[in-house]
Amino acid sequence: MGLKQVVRVLVMVSTTFLGLLLITFLIGRVVPIDPVLAVVGDKASPQVYEKARIAMGLDLPLWKQFFIYISKVLSGDFGTSVLTANSVVDDILRVFPATFELSITAMIIGILAGIPLGIFSAVKRDSFLDHVTRVIGLFGYSLPIFWLGLMGLMFFYARLDLLPGPGRMDVFYEGIVSPVTGFLTLDSMIAGEWEIFRNAVYHLILPASVLGYYSMAYLSRMTRSFMIEQLGQEYILTARVKGVKEWKVIWGHALGNCAIPLITVIALGFGNLLEGSVLTETVFAWPGLGLYLTNSLLNADMNAVLGSTIVAGAIFLGVNLFSDFLYKVMDPRAREFPQ
C-alpha cells in the first residue's frame, strides 16, 4: 500500500469518525432528555440546577460544546454514568467482552451452517433442498430477532427445560471466577472451574443460536448468490470438460473465487451481530454492551448511551477497514487498481 493510499484511508477514517461524533453529539442535544436533571434530579433548586448546567458546559455556544466533546472523546473520556456512577469507559470495558463472546460464537455458528447451506443450495439450484434452504433463510432474515429469542426461551427453557434461562450463568456461580479475558468460558477454563465452564456454555447456546440463525440466513443467501454466479462462468465449464472432479470444481474453483466477496459479507455480518445483540441481550438478560445500552436509555443516562454508540460505530468502522485490508491481500487486482 502506497503513501497516497495510506493518506486516503486515514482521511476517510477521520472523516467518518468525525461524522459519527457529530451525529452522537446532536443526538445528545436533540433528544427530549435534560442531562442536568438526570444528574441533579427533578427536585433540585434552580440554583443547584444552574450550577450543574454551567459545570457541564451546557451554557456555552453549541460549537464550543462540540469541540469540548471531541477533545474528551479523543482522550478516552466519555463522562460518568449516572446509572452506575462509574466512568463510562470502565463500564464498557467491563461489559463488552460478554457481547464479543456472544457475537463471536454466533458468527462461528453462522459461518459453519450458512456457507455450506449456500453452496449446496447453489449446486442443487431449484431443487427441493434449494427451496427449503431459501425458506429457512427467509424466515431467519425476516423474523424480528427479539421474537426468535422469546420463542427460544419459551420452548427450550420454559416448556422443554433443555437449556437454562436468561443470564450469563446461574446466580450461585457469580463472583467465583475472577475476570482475566472477560470471556467467561475462557476465564472458567483458566481457573479450572469446569462446572462453571459447562454452565456458561449452556447459557451461551440459546442466545448464540438465535444470533447465529440470523447470521446463517444472511450468509447462506449471499453464498448462494455468489456460487450461482461463479458456477455459470466459463472457467467452471472448462474445468469440467478437462475432467476435474466435481467436488474440486465446487469447493476449490468456485468457492475459492467466492472467498473474496464473502470476506466483506462476513465482516458486515459481524457488525450486524453487534447491532442485533442489543435486542438479544435484552431478551436474555445478557450482561453485555447491548443490555448496558438499553438500561442506559431507560434511565436517561446519555453519557453511557452516547459512549456505547461511539464504541459500536468505531467497531463497525474497524471491521470494514479490516475486511478491506484482507480484500487487498487476497485479490492482487485490488492492490494494482485501487478504487
Short mmCIF file of C-alpha atoms in Angstrom, two decimals:
data_model
loop_
_atom_site.label_atom_id
_atom_site.label_comp_id
_atom_site.label_asym_id
_atom_site.label_seq_id
_atom_site.Cartn_x
_atom_site.Cartn_y
_atom_site.Cartn_z
CA MET A 1 0.00 0.00 0.00
CA GLY A 2 1.47 3.30 -1.13
CA LEU A 3 1.68 6.55 0.79
CA LYS A 4 -1.25 8.06 -1.14
CA GLN A 5 -3.46 5.11 -0.25
CA VAL A 6 -2.48 5.35 3.42
CA VAL A 7 -3.26 9.07 3.47
CA ARG A 8 -6.57 8.47 1.71
CA VAL A 9 -7.55 5.78 4.20
CA LEU A 10 -6.61 8.00 7.15
CA VAL A 11 -8.65 10.88 5.72
CA MET A 12 -11.61 8.57 5.14
CA VAL A 13 -11.43 7.12 8.65
CA SER A 14 -11.03 10.53 10.24
CA THR A 15 -13.95 11.98 8.28
CA THR A 16 -16.20 9.04 9.08
CA PHE A 17 -15.33 9.10 12.77
CA LEU A 18 -15.85 12.87 12.89
CA GLY A 19 -19.27 12.38 11.32
CA LEU A 20 -20.05 9.74 13.93
CA LEU A 21 -19.08 12.14 16.71
CA LEU A 22 -21.20 14.89 15.18
CA ILE A 23 -24.24 12.62 14.96
CA THR A 24 -23.89 11.38 18.53
CA PHE A 25 -23.35 14.94 19.78
CA LEU A 26 -26.50 16.16 18.02
CA ILE A 27 -28.47 13.20 19.33
CA GLY A 28 -27.40 14.15 22.85
CA ARG A 29 -28.68 17.68 22.29
CA VAL A 30 -31.86 16.89 20.35
CA VAL A 31 -33.41 14.11 22.44
CA PRO A 32 -36.06 15.36 24.89
CA ILE A 33 -33.94 14.46 27.93
CA ASP A 34 -32.37 17.09 30.14
CA PRO A 35 -28.88 15.83 31.10
CA VAL A 36 -28.79 18.25 34.01
CA LEU A 37 -31.97 16.83 35.54
CA ALA A 38 -30.58 13.34 35.08
CA VAL A 39 -27.69 14.36 37.36
CA VAL A 40 -29.31 16.63 39.98
CA GLY A 41 -32.83 15.22 39.95
CA ASP A 42 -36.14 16.93 39.27
CA LYS A 43 -36.43 18.26 42.85
CA ALA A 44 -33.22 20.30 42.76
CA SER A 45 -33.42 24.04 43.33
CA PRO A 46 -32.91 26.47 40.41
CA GLN A 47 -29.54 27.50 41.87
CA VAL A 48 -28.29 23.91 42.03
CA TYR A 49 -29.63 23.28 38.53
CA GLU A 50 -27.84 26.32 37.12
CA LYS A 51 -24.53 25.45 38.81
CA ALA A 52 -24.69 21.92 37.40
CA ARG A 53 -25.55 23.29 33.96
CA ILE A 54 -22.50 25.57 34.00
CA ALA A 55 -20.26 22.80 35.35
CA MET A 56 -21.36 20.55 32.49
CA GLY A 57 -20.56 23.28 29.95
CA LEU A 58 -24.13 23.47 28.65
CA ASP A 59 -24.14 27.28 28.92
CA LEU A 60 -21.50 27.52 26.19
CA PRO A 61 -22.26 28.01 22.47
CA LEU A 62 -23.05 24.77 20.64
CA TRP A 63 -19.85 24.82 18.57
CA LYS A 64 -17.72 25.15 21.69
CA GLN A 65 -19.58 22.27 23.29
CA PHE A 66 -18.87 20.17 20.20
CA PHE A 67 -15.12 20.82 20.28
CA ILE A 68 -15.00 20.06 24.01
CA TYR A 69 -16.94 16.87 23.27
CA ILE A 70 -14.42 15.85 20.56
CA SER A 71 -11.42 16.52 22.80
CA LYS A 72 -12.89 14.45 25.60
CA VAL A 73 -13.77 11.51 23.33
CA LEU A 74 -10.32 11.51 21.72
CA SER A 75 -8.76 11.45 25.18
CA GLY A 76 -10.93 8.47 26.11
CA ASP A 77 -13.28 10.38 28.39
CA PHE A 78 -16.95 9.53 27.79
CA GLY A 79 -18.03 11.02 31.08
CA THR A 80 -19.55 9.35 34.12
CA SER A 81 -22.54 7.06 34.03
CA VAL A 82 -25.50 8.36 36.02
CA LEU A 83 -26.77 4.80 36.44
CA THR A 84 -23.61 3.17 37.81
CA ALA A 85 -21.63 6.24 39.00
CA ASN A 86 -18.61 4.74 37.20
CA SER A 87 -16.63 6.02 34.26
CA VAL A 88 -18.43 5.06 31.04
CA VAL A 89 -15.16 3.73 29.64
CA ASP A 90 -14.74 1.43 32.65
CA ASP A 91 -18.33 0.23 32.27
CA ILE A 92 -17.85 -0.50 28.57
CA LEU A 93 -14.60 -2.36 29.20
CA ARG A 94 -16.44 -4.44 31.79
CA VAL A 95 -19.49 -5.36 29.67
CA PHE A 96 -18.06 -5.52 26.15
CA PRO A 97 -16.31 -8.93 26.49
CA ALA A 98 -19.70 -10.55 27.09
CA THR A 99 -21.02 -9.07 23.84
CA PHE A 100 -17.88 -10.05 21.96
CA GLU A 101 -18.05 -13.62 23.27
CA LEU A 102 -21.69 -13.89 22.22
CA SER A 103 -21.11 -12.35 18.78
CA ILE A 104 -18.05 -14.47 18.02
CA THR A 105 -19.91 -17.67 18.94
CA ALA A 106 -22.89 -16.63 16.83
CA MET A 107 -20.65 -15.80 13.88
CA ILE A 108 -18.96 -19.21 14.07
CA ILE A 109 -22.39 -20.86 14.05
CA GLY A 110 -23.45 -18.71 11.11
CA ILE A 111 -20.32 -19.47 9.09
CA LEU A 112 -20.35 -23.23 9.76
CA ALA A 113 -24.03 -23.51 8.85
CA GLY A 114 -24.64 -20.70 6.37
CA ILE A 115 -21.78 -21.16 3.91
CA PRO A 116 -22.28 -24.94 3.35
CA LEU A 117 -26.05 -24.41 3.03
CA GLY A 118 -25.48 -21.67 0.47
CA ILE A 119 -23.10 -23.87 -1.51
CA PHE A 120 -25.44 -26.88 -1.56
CA SER A 121 -28.35 -24.63 -2.45
CA ALA A 122 -26.47 -23.19 -5.42
CA VAL A 123 -25.24 -26.60 -6.62
CA LYS A 124 -28.77 -28.07 -6.35
CA ARG A 125 -30.43 -24.98 -7.73
CA ASP A 126 -34.26 -25.13 -7.95
CA SER A 127 -34.28 -28.48 -6.16
CA PHE A 128 -36.26 -29.33 -3.02
CA LEU A 129 -33.11 -28.69 -0.92
CA ASP A 130 -32.70 -25.30 -2.53
CA HIS A 131 -36.29 -24.28 -1.79
CA VAL A 132 -36.08 -25.47 1.82
CA THR A 133 -32.80 -23.60 2.35
CA ARG A 134 -34.22 -20.42 0.89
CA VAL A 135 -37.34 -20.62 3.07
CA ILE A 136 -35.20 -21.19 6.19
CA GLY A 137 -33.03 -18.24 5.22
CA LEU A 138 -36.06 -16.07 4.50
CA PHE A 139 -37.52 -16.75 7.95
CA GLY A 140 -34.20 -16.09 9.65
CA TYR A 141 -33.68 -12.86 7.75
CA SER A 142 -37.25 -11.57 8.13
CA LEU A 143 -38.42 -12.51 11.64
CA PRO A 144 -37.64 -10.00 14.40
CA ILE A 145 -34.66 -11.25 16.36
CA PHE A 146 -36.26 -10.43 19.73
CA TRP A 147 -39.26 -12.62 18.77
CA LEU A 148 -36.93 -15.52 17.95
CA GLY A 149 -35.28 -15.07 21.33
CA LEU A 150 -38.61 -15.08 23.15
CA MET A 151 -39.76 -18.19 21.27
CA GLY A 152 -36.47 -19.90 22.07
CA LEU A 153 -36.88 -19.16 25.78
CA MET A 154 -40.49 -20.30 25.76
CA PHE A 155 -39.81 -23.67 24.12
CA PHE A 156 -36.29 -24.68 25.14
CA TYR A 157 -36.32 -23.18 28.64
CA ALA A 158 -39.88 -22.79 29.91
CA ARG A 159 -41.51 -25.84 28.31
CA LEU A 160 -38.85 -28.40 27.40
CA ASP A 161 -36.35 -27.42 30.14
CA LEU A 162 -33.46 -28.36 27.84
CA LEU A 163 -31.45 -25.17 28.24
CA PRO A 164 -31.02 -22.64 31.07
CA GLY A 165 -32.84 -19.33 31.11
CA PRO A 166 -31.66 -15.73 30.93
CA GLY A 167 -28.29 -14.60 32.19
CA ARG A 168 -24.69 -15.50 31.52
CA MET A 169 -24.56 -18.15 34.24
CA ASP A 170 -26.53 -19.32 37.25
CA VAL A 171 -26.69 -16.83 40.10
CA PHE A 172 -24.89 -19.01 42.65
CA TYR A 173 -21.79 -19.18 40.38
CA GLU A 174 -21.36 -15.40 40.20
CA GLY A 175 -18.19 -13.97 41.71
CA ILE A 176 -16.31 -17.29 41.84
CA VAL A 177 -14.24 -16.82 38.68
CA SER A 178 -12.03 -13.72 38.53
CA PRO A 179 -12.17 -11.99 35.12
CA VAL A 180 -8.96 -12.32 33.11
CA THR A 181 -10.01 -12.10 29.46
CA GLY A 182 -13.63 -11.15 30.13
CA PHE A 183 -14.75 -14.27 28.22
CA LEU A 184 -16.49 -16.33 30.89
CA THR A 185 -15.84 -19.60 29.10
CA LEU A 186 -12.11 -18.91 28.82
CA ASP A 187 -11.81 -17.47 32.33
CA SER A 188 -13.51 -20.51 33.85
CA MET A 189 -11.14 -22.80 31.92
CA ILE A 190 -8.13 -20.81 33.12
CA ALA A 191 -9.38 -21.04 36.70
CA GLY A 192 -10.05 -24.76 36.32
CA GLU A 193 -13.72 -24.29 37.26
CA TRP A 194 -15.16 -26.84 34.85
CA GLU A 195 -18.62 -26.83 36.41
CA ILE A 196 -18.85 -23.08 35.79
CA PHE A 197 -17.47 -23.62 32.27
CA ARG A 198 -20.25 -26.09 31.46
CA ASN A 199 -22.85 -23.78 32.97
CA ALA A 200 -21.54 -20.83 30.94
CA VAL A 201 -21.60 -22.89 27.72
CA TYR A 202 -25.20 -23.99 28.38
CA HIS A 203 -26.24 -20.36 28.92
CA LEU A 204 -24.42 -19.34 25.75
CA ILE A 205 -26.11 -21.90 23.47
CA LEU A 206 -29.56 -20.34 23.16
CA PRO A 207 -28.70 -16.63 22.61
CA ALA A 208 -25.78 -17.57 20.34
CA SER A 209 -28.03 -19.88 18.33
CA VAL A 210 -30.62 -17.13 17.87
CA LEU A 211 -27.97 -14.69 16.67
CA GLY A 212 -26.27 -17.47 14.70
CA TYR A 213 -29.52 -18.30 12.90
CA TYR A 214 -29.82 -14.67 11.90
CA SER A 215 -26.22 -14.74 10.65
CA MET A 216 -26.70 -18.10 8.91
CA ALA A 217 -29.70 -16.78 6.97
CA TYR A 218 -27.70 -13.83 5.69
CA LEU A 219 -24.58 -15.83 4.84
CA SER A 220 -26.45 -18.68 3.11
CA ARG A 221 -28.32 -16.22 0.93
CA MET A 222 -25.19 -14.35 -0.12
CA THR A 223 -23.12 -17.54 -0.57
CA ARG A 224 -25.81 -19.00 -2.83
CA SER A 225 -25.83 -15.85 -4.96
CA PHE A 226 -22.01 -15.80 -5.27
CA MET A 227 -21.82 -19.52 -6.07
CA ILE A 228 -24.52 -19.37 -8.76
CA GLU A 229 -22.60 -16.55 -10.43
CA GLN A 230 -19.31 -18.47 -10.31
CA LEU A 231 -20.80 -21.80 -11.44
CA GLY A 232 -22.02 -20.07 -14.58
CA GLN A 233 -18.54 -18.87 -15.56
CA GLU A 234 -16.58 -20.35 -18.47
CA TYR A 235 -13.65 -21.48 -16.32
CA ILE A 236 -16.01 -23.84 -14.47
CA LEU A 237 -17.15 -25.35 -17.77
CA THR A 238 -13.52 -25.69 -18.86
CA ALA A 239 -12.59 -27.45 -15.61
CA ARG A 240 -15.46 -29.90 -16.04
CA VAL A 241 -14.55 -30.58 -19.68
CA LYS A 242 -10.98 -31.34 -18.58
CA GLY A 243 -12.33 -33.98 -16.20
CA VAL A 244 -11.71 -32.20 -12.92
CA LYS A 245 -13.67 -33.89 -10.15
CA GLU A 246 -16.93 -32.18 -9.32
CA TRP A 247 -16.11 -31.69 -5.62
CA LYS A 248 -12.88 -29.94 -6.60
CA VAL A 249 -14.72 -27.75 -9.11
CA ILE A 250 -17.21 -26.68 -6.44
CA TRP A 251 -15.08 -26.45 -3.30
CA GLY A 252 -11.79 -25.49 -4.95
CA HIS A 253 -12.51 -23.40 -8.02
CA ALA A 254 -15.95 -21.85 -7.46
CA LEU A 255 -15.73 -21.38 -3.69
CA GLY A 256 -12.16 -20.10 -3.99
CA ASN A 257 -13.36 -17.25 -6.18
CA CYS A 258 -16.27 -16.59 -3.81
CA ALA A 259 -13.94 -16.21 -0.85
CA ILE A 260 -13.08 -12.59 -1.59
CA PRO A 261 -16.62 -11.14 -1.58
CA LEU A 262 -17.53 -13.48 1.29
CA ILE A 263 -14.93 -11.75 3.47
CA THR A 264 -16.82 -8.48 3.13
CA VAL A 265 -20.13 -10.22 3.78
CA ILE A 266 -18.79 -11.90 6.93
CA ALA A 267 -17.34 -8.61 8.17
CA LEU A 268 -20.63 -6.79 7.64
CA GLY A 269 -22.44 -9.73 9.20
CA PHE A 270 -20.31 -9.43 12.32
CA GLY A 271 -21.24 -5.76 12.53
CA ASN A 272 -24.91 -6.71 12.19
CA LEU A 273 -24.48 -9.19 15.05
CA LEU A 274 -23.23 -6.41 17.29
CA GLU A 275 -26.32 -4.43 16.32
CA GLY A 276 -28.65 -7.39 16.82
CA SER A 277 -27.09 -8.19 20.17
CA VAL A 278 -28.81 -5.12 21.68
CA LEU A 279 -32.23 -6.80 21.43
CA THR A 280 -30.90 -10.30 22.05
CA GLU A 281 -29.07 -9.28 25.22
CA THR A 282 -32.18 -7.51 26.46
CA VAL A 283 -34.33 -10.63 25.93
CA PHE A 284 -31.78 -12.98 27.51
CA ALA A 285 -30.60 -10.54 30.23
CA TRP A 286 -27.09 -11.00 28.84
CA PRO A 287 -24.79 -8.56 30.69
CA GLY A 288 -23.12 -7.09 27.62
CA LEU A 289 -22.97 -3.79 25.78
CA GLY A 290 -26.48 -4.19 24.37
CA LEU A 291 -28.12 -4.60 27.78
CA TYR A 292 -25.97 -1.79 29.16
CA LEU A 293 -27.15 0.48 26.34
CA THR A 294 -30.80 -0.49 26.86
CA ASN A 295 -30.68 0.16 30.62
CA SER A 296 -28.93 3.47 29.98
CA LEU A 297 -31.67 4.53 27.56
CA LEU A 298 -34.41 3.60 30.02
CA ASN A 299 -32.67 5.63 32.75
CA ALA A 300 -31.85 8.67 30.58
CA ASP A 301 -28.12 8.05 31.08
CA MET A 302 -26.97 9.93 27.97
CA ASN A 303 -23.22 9.69 28.68
CA ALA A 304 -23.49 5.89 28.66
CA VAL A 305 -25.79 5.89 25.61
CA LEU A 306 -23.52 8.10 23.53
CA GLY A 307 -20.36 6.30 24.68
CA SER A 308 -21.84 2.93 23.73
CA THR A 309 -22.96 4.30 20.37
CA ILE A 310 -19.49 5.64 19.61
CA VAL A 311 -17.89 2.31 20.51
CA ALA A 312 -20.35 0.39 18.31
CA GLY A 313 -19.73 2.79 15.41
CA ALA A 314 -15.95 2.55 15.85
CA ILE A 315 -16.21 -1.25 15.77
CA PHE A 316 -18.21 -1.08 12.54
CA LEU A 317 -15.55 1.17 11.06
CA GLY A 318 -12.72 -1.07 12.24
CA VAL A 319 -14.35 -4.23 10.90
CA ASN A 320 -14.87 -2.64 7.49
CA LEU A 321 -11.25 -1.46 7.37
CA PHE A 322 -10.05 -4.94 8.30
CA SER A 323 -12.19 -6.56 5.61
CA ASP A 324 -10.89 -4.05 3.05
CA PHE A 325 -7.33 -4.93 4.08
CA LEU A 326 -7.99 -8.67 3.68
CA TYR A 327 -9.66 -7.99 0.34
CA LYS A 328 -6.49 -6.32 -0.93
CA VAL A 329 -4.29 -9.11 0.45
CA MET A 330 -6.31 -11.86 -1.24
CA ASP A 331 -7.04 -10.09 -4.53
CA PRO A 332 -3.96 -8.70 -6.34
CA ARG A 333 -6.23 -6.69 -8.65
CA ALA A 334 -7.37 -4.60 -5.69
CA ARG A 335 -3.75 -3.72 -4.93
CA GLU A 336 -2.89 -2.84 -8.51
CA PHE A 337 -6.00 -0.87 -9.29
CA PRO A 338 -7.25 0.68 -6.04
CA GLN A 339 -10.77 2.05 -6.07
#
